[in-house]
Short mmCIF file of C-alpha atoms and ligand atoms in Angstrom, two decimals:
data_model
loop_
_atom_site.label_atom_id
_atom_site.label_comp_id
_atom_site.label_asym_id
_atom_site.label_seq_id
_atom_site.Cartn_x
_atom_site.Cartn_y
_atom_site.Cartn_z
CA UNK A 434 0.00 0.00 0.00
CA UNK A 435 2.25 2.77 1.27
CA UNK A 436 5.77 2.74 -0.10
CA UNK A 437 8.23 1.41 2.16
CA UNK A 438 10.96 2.19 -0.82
CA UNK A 439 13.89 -1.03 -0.14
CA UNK A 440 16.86 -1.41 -1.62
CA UNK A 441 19.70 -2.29 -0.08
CA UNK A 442 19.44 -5.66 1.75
CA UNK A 443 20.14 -5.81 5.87
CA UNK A 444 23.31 -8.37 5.26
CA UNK A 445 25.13 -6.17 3.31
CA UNK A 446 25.80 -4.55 6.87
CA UNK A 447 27.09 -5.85 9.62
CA UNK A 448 25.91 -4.96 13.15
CA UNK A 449 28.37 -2.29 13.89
CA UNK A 450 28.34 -0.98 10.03
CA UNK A 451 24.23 -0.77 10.70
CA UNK A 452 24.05 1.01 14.27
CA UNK A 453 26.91 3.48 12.47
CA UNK A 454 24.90 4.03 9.90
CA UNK A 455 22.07 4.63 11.61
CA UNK A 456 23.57 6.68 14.09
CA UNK A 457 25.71 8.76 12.54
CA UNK A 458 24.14 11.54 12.28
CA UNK A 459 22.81 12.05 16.09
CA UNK A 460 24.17 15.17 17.67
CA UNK A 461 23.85 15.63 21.45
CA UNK A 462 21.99 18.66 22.56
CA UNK A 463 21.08 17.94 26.57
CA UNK A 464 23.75 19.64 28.68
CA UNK A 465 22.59 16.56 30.86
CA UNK A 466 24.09 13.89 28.79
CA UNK A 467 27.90 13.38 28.80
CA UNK A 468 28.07 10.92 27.07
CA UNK A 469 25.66 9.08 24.55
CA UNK A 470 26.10 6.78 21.63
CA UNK A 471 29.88 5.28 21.39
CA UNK A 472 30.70 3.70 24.73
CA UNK A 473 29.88 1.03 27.11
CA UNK A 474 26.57 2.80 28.17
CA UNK A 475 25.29 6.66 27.98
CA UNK A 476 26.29 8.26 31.47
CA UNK A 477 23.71 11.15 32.51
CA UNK A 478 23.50 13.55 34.74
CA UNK A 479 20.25 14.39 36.38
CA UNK A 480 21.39 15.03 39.79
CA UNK A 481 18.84 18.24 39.49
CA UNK A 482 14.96 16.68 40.55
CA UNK A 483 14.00 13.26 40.46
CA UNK A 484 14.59 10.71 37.30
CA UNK A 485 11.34 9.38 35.58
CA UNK A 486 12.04 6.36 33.75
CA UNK A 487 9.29 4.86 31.02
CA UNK A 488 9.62 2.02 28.70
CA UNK A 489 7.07 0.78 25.58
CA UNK A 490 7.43 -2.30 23.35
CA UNK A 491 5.97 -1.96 19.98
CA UNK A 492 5.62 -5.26 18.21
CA UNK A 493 4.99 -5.82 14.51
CA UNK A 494 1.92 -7.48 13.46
CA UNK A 495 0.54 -6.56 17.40
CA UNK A 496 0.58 -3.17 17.46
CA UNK A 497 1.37 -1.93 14.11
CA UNK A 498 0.63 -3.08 10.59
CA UNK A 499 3.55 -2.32 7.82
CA UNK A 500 0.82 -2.78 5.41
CA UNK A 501 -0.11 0.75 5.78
CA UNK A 502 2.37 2.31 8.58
CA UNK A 503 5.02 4.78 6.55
CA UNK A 504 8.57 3.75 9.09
CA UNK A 505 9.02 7.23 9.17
CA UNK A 506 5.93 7.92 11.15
CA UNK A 507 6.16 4.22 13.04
CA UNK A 508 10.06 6.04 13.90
CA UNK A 509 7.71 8.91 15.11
CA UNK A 510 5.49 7.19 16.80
CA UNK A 511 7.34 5.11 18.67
CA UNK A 512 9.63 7.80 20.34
CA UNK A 513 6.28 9.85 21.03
CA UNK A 514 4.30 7.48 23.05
CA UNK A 515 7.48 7.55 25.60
CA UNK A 516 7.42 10.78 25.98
CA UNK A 517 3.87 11.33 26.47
CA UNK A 518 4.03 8.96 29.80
CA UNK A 519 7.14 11.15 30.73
CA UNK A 520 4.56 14.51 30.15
CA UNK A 521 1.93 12.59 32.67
CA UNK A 522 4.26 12.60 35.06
CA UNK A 523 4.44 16.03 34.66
CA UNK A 524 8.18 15.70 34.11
CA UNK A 525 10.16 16.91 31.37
CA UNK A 526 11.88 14.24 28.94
CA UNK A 527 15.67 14.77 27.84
CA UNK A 528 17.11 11.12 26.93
CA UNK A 529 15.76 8.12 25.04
CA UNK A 530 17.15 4.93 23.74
CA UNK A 531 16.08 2.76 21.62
CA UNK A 532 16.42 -0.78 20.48
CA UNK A 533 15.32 -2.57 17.49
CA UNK A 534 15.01 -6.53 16.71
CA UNK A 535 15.18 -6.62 12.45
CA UNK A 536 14.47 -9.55 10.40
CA UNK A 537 16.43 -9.83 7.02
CA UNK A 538 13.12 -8.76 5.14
CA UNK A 539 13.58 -5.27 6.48
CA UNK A 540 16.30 -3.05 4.68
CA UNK A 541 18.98 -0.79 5.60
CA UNK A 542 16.78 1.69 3.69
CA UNK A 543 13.83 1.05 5.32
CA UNK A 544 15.50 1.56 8.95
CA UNK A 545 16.88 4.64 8.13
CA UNK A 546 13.10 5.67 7.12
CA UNK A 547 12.40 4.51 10.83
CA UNK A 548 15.21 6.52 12.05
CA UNK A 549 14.74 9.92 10.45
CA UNK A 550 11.53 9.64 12.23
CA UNK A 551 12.85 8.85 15.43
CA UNK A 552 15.27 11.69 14.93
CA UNK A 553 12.78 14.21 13.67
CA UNK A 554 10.93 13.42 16.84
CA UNK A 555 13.45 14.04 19.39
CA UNK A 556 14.40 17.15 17.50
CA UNK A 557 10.96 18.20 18.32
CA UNK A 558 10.76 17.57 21.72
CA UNK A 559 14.45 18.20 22.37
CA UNK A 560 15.67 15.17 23.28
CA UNK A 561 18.68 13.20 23.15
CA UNK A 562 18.73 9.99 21.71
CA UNK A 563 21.75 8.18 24.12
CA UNK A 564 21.86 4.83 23.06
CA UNK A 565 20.41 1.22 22.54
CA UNK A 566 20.75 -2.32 21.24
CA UNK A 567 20.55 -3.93 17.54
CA UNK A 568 19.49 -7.34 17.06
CA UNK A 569 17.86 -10.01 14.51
CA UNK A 570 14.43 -11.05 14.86
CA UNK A 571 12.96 -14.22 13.23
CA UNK A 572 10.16 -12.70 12.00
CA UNK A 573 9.25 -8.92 12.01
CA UNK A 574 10.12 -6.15 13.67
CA UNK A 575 10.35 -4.88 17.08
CA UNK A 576 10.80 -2.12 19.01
CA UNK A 577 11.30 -1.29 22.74
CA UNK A 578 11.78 2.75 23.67
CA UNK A 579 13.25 4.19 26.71
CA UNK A 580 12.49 7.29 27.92
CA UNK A 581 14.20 9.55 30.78
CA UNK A 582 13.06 12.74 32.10
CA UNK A 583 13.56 14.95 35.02
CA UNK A 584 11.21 17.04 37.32
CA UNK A 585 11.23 18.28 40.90
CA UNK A 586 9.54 16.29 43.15
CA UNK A 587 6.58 18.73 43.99
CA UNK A 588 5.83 19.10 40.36
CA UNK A 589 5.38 15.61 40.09
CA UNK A 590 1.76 13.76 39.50
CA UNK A 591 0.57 10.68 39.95
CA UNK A 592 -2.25 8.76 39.13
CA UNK A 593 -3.68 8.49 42.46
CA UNK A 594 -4.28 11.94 43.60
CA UNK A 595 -7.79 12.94 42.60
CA UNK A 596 -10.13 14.13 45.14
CA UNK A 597 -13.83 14.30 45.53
CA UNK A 598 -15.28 17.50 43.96
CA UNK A 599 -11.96 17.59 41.46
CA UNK A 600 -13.04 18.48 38.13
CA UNK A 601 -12.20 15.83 35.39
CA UNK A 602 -10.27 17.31 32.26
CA UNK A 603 -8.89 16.37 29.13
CA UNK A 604 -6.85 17.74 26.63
CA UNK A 605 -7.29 17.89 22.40
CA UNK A 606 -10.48 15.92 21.20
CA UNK A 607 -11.30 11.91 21.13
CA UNK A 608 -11.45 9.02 18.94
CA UNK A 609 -9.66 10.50 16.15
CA UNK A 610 -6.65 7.51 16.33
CA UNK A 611 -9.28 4.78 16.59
CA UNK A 612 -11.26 6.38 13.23
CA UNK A 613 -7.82 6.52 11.57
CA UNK A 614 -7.39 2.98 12.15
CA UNK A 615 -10.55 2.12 10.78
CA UNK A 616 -9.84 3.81 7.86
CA UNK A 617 -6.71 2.10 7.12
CA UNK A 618 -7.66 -0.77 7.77
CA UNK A 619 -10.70 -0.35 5.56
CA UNK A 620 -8.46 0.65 2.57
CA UNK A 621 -6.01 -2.23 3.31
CA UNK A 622 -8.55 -4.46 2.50
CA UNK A 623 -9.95 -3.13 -0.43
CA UNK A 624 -6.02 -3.18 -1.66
CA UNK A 625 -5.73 -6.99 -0.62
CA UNK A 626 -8.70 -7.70 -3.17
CA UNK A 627 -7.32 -5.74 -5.89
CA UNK A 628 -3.05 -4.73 -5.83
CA UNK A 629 -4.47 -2.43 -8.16
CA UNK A 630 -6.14 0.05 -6.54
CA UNK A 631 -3.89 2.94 -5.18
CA UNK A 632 -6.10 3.88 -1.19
CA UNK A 633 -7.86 6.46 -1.49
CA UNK A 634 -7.39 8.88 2.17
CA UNK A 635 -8.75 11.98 0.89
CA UNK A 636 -11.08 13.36 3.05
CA UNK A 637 -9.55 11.38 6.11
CA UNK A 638 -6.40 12.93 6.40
CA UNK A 639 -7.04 14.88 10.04
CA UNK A 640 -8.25 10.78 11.78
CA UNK A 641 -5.69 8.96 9.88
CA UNK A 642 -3.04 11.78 10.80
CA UNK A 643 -4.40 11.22 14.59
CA UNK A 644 -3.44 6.90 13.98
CA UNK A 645 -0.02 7.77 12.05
CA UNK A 646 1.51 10.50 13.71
CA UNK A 647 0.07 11.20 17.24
CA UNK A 648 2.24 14.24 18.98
CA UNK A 649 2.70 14.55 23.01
CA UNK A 650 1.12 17.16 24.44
CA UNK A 651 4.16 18.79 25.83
CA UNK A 652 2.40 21.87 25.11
CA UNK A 653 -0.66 21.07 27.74
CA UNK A 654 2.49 20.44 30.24
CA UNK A 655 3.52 23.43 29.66
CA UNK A 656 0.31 25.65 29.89
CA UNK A 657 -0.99 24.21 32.85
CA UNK A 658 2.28 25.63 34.06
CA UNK A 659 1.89 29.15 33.03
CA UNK A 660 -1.64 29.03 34.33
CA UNK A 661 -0.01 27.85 37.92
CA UNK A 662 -1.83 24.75 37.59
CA UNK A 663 -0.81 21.45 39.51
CA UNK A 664 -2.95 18.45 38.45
CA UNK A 665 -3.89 16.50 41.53
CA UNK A 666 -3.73 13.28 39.20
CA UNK A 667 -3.18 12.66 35.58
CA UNK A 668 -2.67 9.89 33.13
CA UNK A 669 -1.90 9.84 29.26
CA UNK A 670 -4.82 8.65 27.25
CA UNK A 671 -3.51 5.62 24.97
CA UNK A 672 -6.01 3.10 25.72
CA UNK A 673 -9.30 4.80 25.53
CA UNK A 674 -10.99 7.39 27.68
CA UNK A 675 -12.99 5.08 29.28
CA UNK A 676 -10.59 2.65 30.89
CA UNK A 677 -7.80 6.05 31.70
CA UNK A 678 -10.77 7.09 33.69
CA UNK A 679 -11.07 3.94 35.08
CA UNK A 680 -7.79 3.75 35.80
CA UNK A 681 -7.20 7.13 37.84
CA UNK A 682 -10.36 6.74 40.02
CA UNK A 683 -8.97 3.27 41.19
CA UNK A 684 -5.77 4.46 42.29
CA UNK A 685 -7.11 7.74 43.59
CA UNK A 686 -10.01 5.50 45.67
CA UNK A 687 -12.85 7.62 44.44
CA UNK A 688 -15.39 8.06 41.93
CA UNK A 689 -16.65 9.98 39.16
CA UNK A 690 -19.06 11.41 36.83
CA UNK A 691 -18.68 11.66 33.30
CA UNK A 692 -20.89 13.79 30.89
CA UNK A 693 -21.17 12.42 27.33
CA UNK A 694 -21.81 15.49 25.81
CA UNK A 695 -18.65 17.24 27.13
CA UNK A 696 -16.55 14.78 25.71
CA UNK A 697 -14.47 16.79 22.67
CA UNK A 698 -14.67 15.23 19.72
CA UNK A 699 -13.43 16.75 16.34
CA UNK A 700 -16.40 17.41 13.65
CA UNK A 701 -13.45 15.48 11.32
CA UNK A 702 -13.94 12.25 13.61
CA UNK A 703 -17.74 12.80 13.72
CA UNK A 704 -17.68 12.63 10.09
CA UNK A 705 -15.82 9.62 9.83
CA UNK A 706 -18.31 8.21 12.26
CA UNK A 707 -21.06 8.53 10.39
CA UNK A 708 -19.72 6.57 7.61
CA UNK A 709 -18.49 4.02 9.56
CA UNK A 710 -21.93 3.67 11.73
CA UNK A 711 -19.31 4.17 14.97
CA UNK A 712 -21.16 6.01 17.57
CA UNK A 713 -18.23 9.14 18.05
CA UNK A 714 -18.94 8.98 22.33
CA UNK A 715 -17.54 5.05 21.99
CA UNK A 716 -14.84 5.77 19.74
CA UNK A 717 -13.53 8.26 22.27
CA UNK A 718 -14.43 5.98 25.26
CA UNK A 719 -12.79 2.70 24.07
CA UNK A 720 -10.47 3.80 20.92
CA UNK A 721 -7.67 4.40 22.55
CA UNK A 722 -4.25 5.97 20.57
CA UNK A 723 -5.18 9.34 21.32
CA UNK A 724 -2.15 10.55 23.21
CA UNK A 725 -4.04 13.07 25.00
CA UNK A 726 -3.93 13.67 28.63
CA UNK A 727 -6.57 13.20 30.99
CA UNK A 728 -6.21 15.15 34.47
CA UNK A 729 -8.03 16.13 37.65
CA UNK A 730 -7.36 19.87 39.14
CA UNK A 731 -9.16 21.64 41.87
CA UNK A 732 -12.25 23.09 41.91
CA UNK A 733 -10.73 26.39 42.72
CA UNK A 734 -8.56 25.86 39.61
CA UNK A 735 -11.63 25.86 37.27
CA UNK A 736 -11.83 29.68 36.51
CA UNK A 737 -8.09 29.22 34.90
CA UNK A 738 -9.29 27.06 32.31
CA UNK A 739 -13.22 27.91 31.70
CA UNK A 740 -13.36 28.95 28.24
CA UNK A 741 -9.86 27.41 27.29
CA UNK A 742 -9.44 26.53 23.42
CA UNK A 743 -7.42 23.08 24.29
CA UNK A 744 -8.72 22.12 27.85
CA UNK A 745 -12.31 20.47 28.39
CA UNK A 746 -13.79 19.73 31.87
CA UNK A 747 -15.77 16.73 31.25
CA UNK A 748 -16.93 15.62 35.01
CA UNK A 749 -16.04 15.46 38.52
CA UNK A 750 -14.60 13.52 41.16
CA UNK A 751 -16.57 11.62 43.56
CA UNK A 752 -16.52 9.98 47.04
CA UNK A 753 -17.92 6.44 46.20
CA UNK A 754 -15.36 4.71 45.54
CA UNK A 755 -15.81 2.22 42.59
CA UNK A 756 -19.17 4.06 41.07
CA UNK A 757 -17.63 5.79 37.21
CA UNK A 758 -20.83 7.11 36.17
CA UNK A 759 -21.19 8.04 32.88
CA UNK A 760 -24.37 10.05 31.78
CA UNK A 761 -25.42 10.41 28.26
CA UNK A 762 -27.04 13.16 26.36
CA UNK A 763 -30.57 11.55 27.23
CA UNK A 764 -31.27 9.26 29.84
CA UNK A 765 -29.92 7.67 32.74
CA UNK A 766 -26.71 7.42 33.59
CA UNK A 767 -24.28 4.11 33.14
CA UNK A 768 -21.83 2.33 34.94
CA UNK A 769 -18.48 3.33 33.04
CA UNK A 770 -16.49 -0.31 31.76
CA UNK A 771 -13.62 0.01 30.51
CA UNK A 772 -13.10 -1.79 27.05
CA UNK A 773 -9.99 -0.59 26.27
CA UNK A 774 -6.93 -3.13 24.48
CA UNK A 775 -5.91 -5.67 26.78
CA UNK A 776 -2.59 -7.54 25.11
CA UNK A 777 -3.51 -11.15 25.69
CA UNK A 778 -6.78 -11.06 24.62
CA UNK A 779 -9.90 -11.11 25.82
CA UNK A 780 -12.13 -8.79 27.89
CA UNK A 781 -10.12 -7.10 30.80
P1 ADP B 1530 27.33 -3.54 23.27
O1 ADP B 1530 28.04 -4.68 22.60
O2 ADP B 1530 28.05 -2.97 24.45
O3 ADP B 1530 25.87 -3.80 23.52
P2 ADP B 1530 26.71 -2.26 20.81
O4 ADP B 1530 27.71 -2.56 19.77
O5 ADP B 1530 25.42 -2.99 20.80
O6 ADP B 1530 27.41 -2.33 22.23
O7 ADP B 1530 26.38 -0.71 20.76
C1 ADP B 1530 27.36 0.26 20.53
C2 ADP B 1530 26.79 1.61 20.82
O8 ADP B 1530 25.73 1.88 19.94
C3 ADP B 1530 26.23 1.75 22.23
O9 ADP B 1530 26.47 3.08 22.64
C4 ADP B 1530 24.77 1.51 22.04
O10 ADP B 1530 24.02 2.18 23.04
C5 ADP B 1530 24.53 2.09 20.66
N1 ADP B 1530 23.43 1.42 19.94
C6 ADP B 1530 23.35 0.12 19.59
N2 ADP B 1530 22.22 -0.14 18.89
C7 ADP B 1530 21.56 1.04 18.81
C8 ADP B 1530 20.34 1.45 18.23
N3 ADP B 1530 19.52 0.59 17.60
N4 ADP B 1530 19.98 2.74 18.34
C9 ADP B 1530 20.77 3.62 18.98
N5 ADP B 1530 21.93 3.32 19.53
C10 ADP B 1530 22.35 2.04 19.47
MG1 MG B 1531 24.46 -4.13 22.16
#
């Protein structure tokens, strides 16, 4: 489908020859690392604040589909799913690695696609990437990111600080990723049954930009800053709203209500919904891929973000513990369940 152009074969290189290659061009920029790719091991120093550490393993075939993933966005990708868990800490990242398991289908071509992404993303979010491992895989490929950030220990949040009366909030809109995927997975299918057929995206290029290339919201981080906000808990939103929620009123001990209709969703994603027959409130509840960020703040905190073009309250904090209420446009409210992607399978 995409064009994954490949040319020159993987044994061609050897190990060393490849990481070189791929390498070559990385050029520190954290005053923090001393040293990064070259030695033994990257030696940091974050002696300033405390040291958040986050890893993520993206598998081939699991959780992305080279059928229709461009490795410059999966490169991307896969460095900015880190570093959203390091911006719901409320931390700052500054140093990744990253290590890749290749089999001999892939080509030196094609990981330097992957790379350029991976390099164009920790350009963005000024980051150094410090080091990592090469390997063969017998099938497929895989890759495991690790990301390292800093912040001072009062800045930091947690999932399990929500109180009752907090006002739920999340950032961006919902569902976008999940419509994205259903579009490419649509056109994949119509390319299966006839090679022929170029797919056809127009139209869909806000959702499928959503599933390709998802940013971190460093830039949320960074308001709620300015707006001398602290979060009392937050989470990033990868696996649906719904089971994020879920998630942060279980460590937290409380409860919450959820209103439907405040749920952002982009008109692009409604759209998409439509033709899909999707309802867009279940998309953003169980779609998951968003990279948003969901957070509680106090209620004393709401007049700093009423009105706010990026932030949307969408409930509150309760005391009974266990009860995620959701309650729809009409009608009575629901027990929230959280349907999110579970990686063996099966209902969670
Ligand atoms: P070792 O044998 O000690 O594991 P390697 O030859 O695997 O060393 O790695 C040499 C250097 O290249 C190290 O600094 C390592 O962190 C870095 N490196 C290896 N593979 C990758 C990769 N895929 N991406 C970035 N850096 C890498
Ligand atoms: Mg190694």
């Amino acid at each position: 489908m995409f064009e994954n152009k490949e040319t020159t074969k993987l044994s061609s290189y050897g190990e060393f020859g490849l990481i070189d290659l791929l390498t070559k061009n990385i050029k520190i920029k954290r005053t923090s690392t001393l040293k990064g790719i070259g030695d033994d091991a990257a030696v940091l120093d974050l002696t300033r604040g405390k040291t958040v550490v986050t890893t993520d393993l993206l598998v081939e075939g699991v959780h992305f589909d080279m059928m229709f993933t461009p490795l410059k966005h999966l490169g991307y990708k896969s460095i900015v799913v880190n570093l959203s868990d390091v911006y719901a800490m409320n931390a700052t990242p500054s140093q990744v690695t990253v290590s890749i398991a290749v089999s001999s289908r892939y080509t030196v071509d094609a990981l330097e696609e992957l790379y350029a992404g991976m390099l164009l993303a920790c350009k963005n979010y000024h980051v150094d990437l410090v080091g990592g491992d090469t390997t063969s895989s017998a099938s497929g490929l895989v890759i495991s990111v690790t990301a390292i950030g800093t912040a001072n220990q009062k800045d930091l949040v947690y999932r399990n600080g929500a109180q009752n009366r907090d006002l739920l909030c999340v950032s961006g809109d919902l569902g976008g990723a999940y419509l994205g995927l259903q579009v490419l997975e649509r056109e994949k299918a119509v390319f299966k049954e006839n090679p022929e057929i170029q797919p056809d995206l127009s139209g869909y290029d806000y959702v499928v930009e959503r599933q390709l290339k998802p940013e971190a919201r460093k830039d949320v981080i960074e308001m709620l800053k300015e707006l001398h906000i602290k979060p009392t808990s937050m989470i990033d939103i990868s696996d649906g709203l719904a089971s994020e929620v879920i998630h942060l009123c279980k460590q937290s001990k409380v409860g919450c209500k959820l209103f439907e209709d405040r749920i952002p969703i982009d008109h692009n994603t409604h759209k998409a919904c439509e033709e899909f027959n999707l309802n867009p409130s279940t998309a953003a509840l169980n779609g998951g891929e968003d990279y948003e960020l969901l957070f509680t703040i106090q209620p004393k905190d709401y007049d700093k973000i009423k009105g706010h073009t990026e932030i949307y309250p969408i409930g509150h904090i309760t005391d009974v513990e266990g009860k995620y209420d959701l309650i729809p446009t009409n009608g009575e409210s629901v027990q929230l369940t959280a349907q999110g992607w579970n990686a063996f399978g099966g209902a969670e």
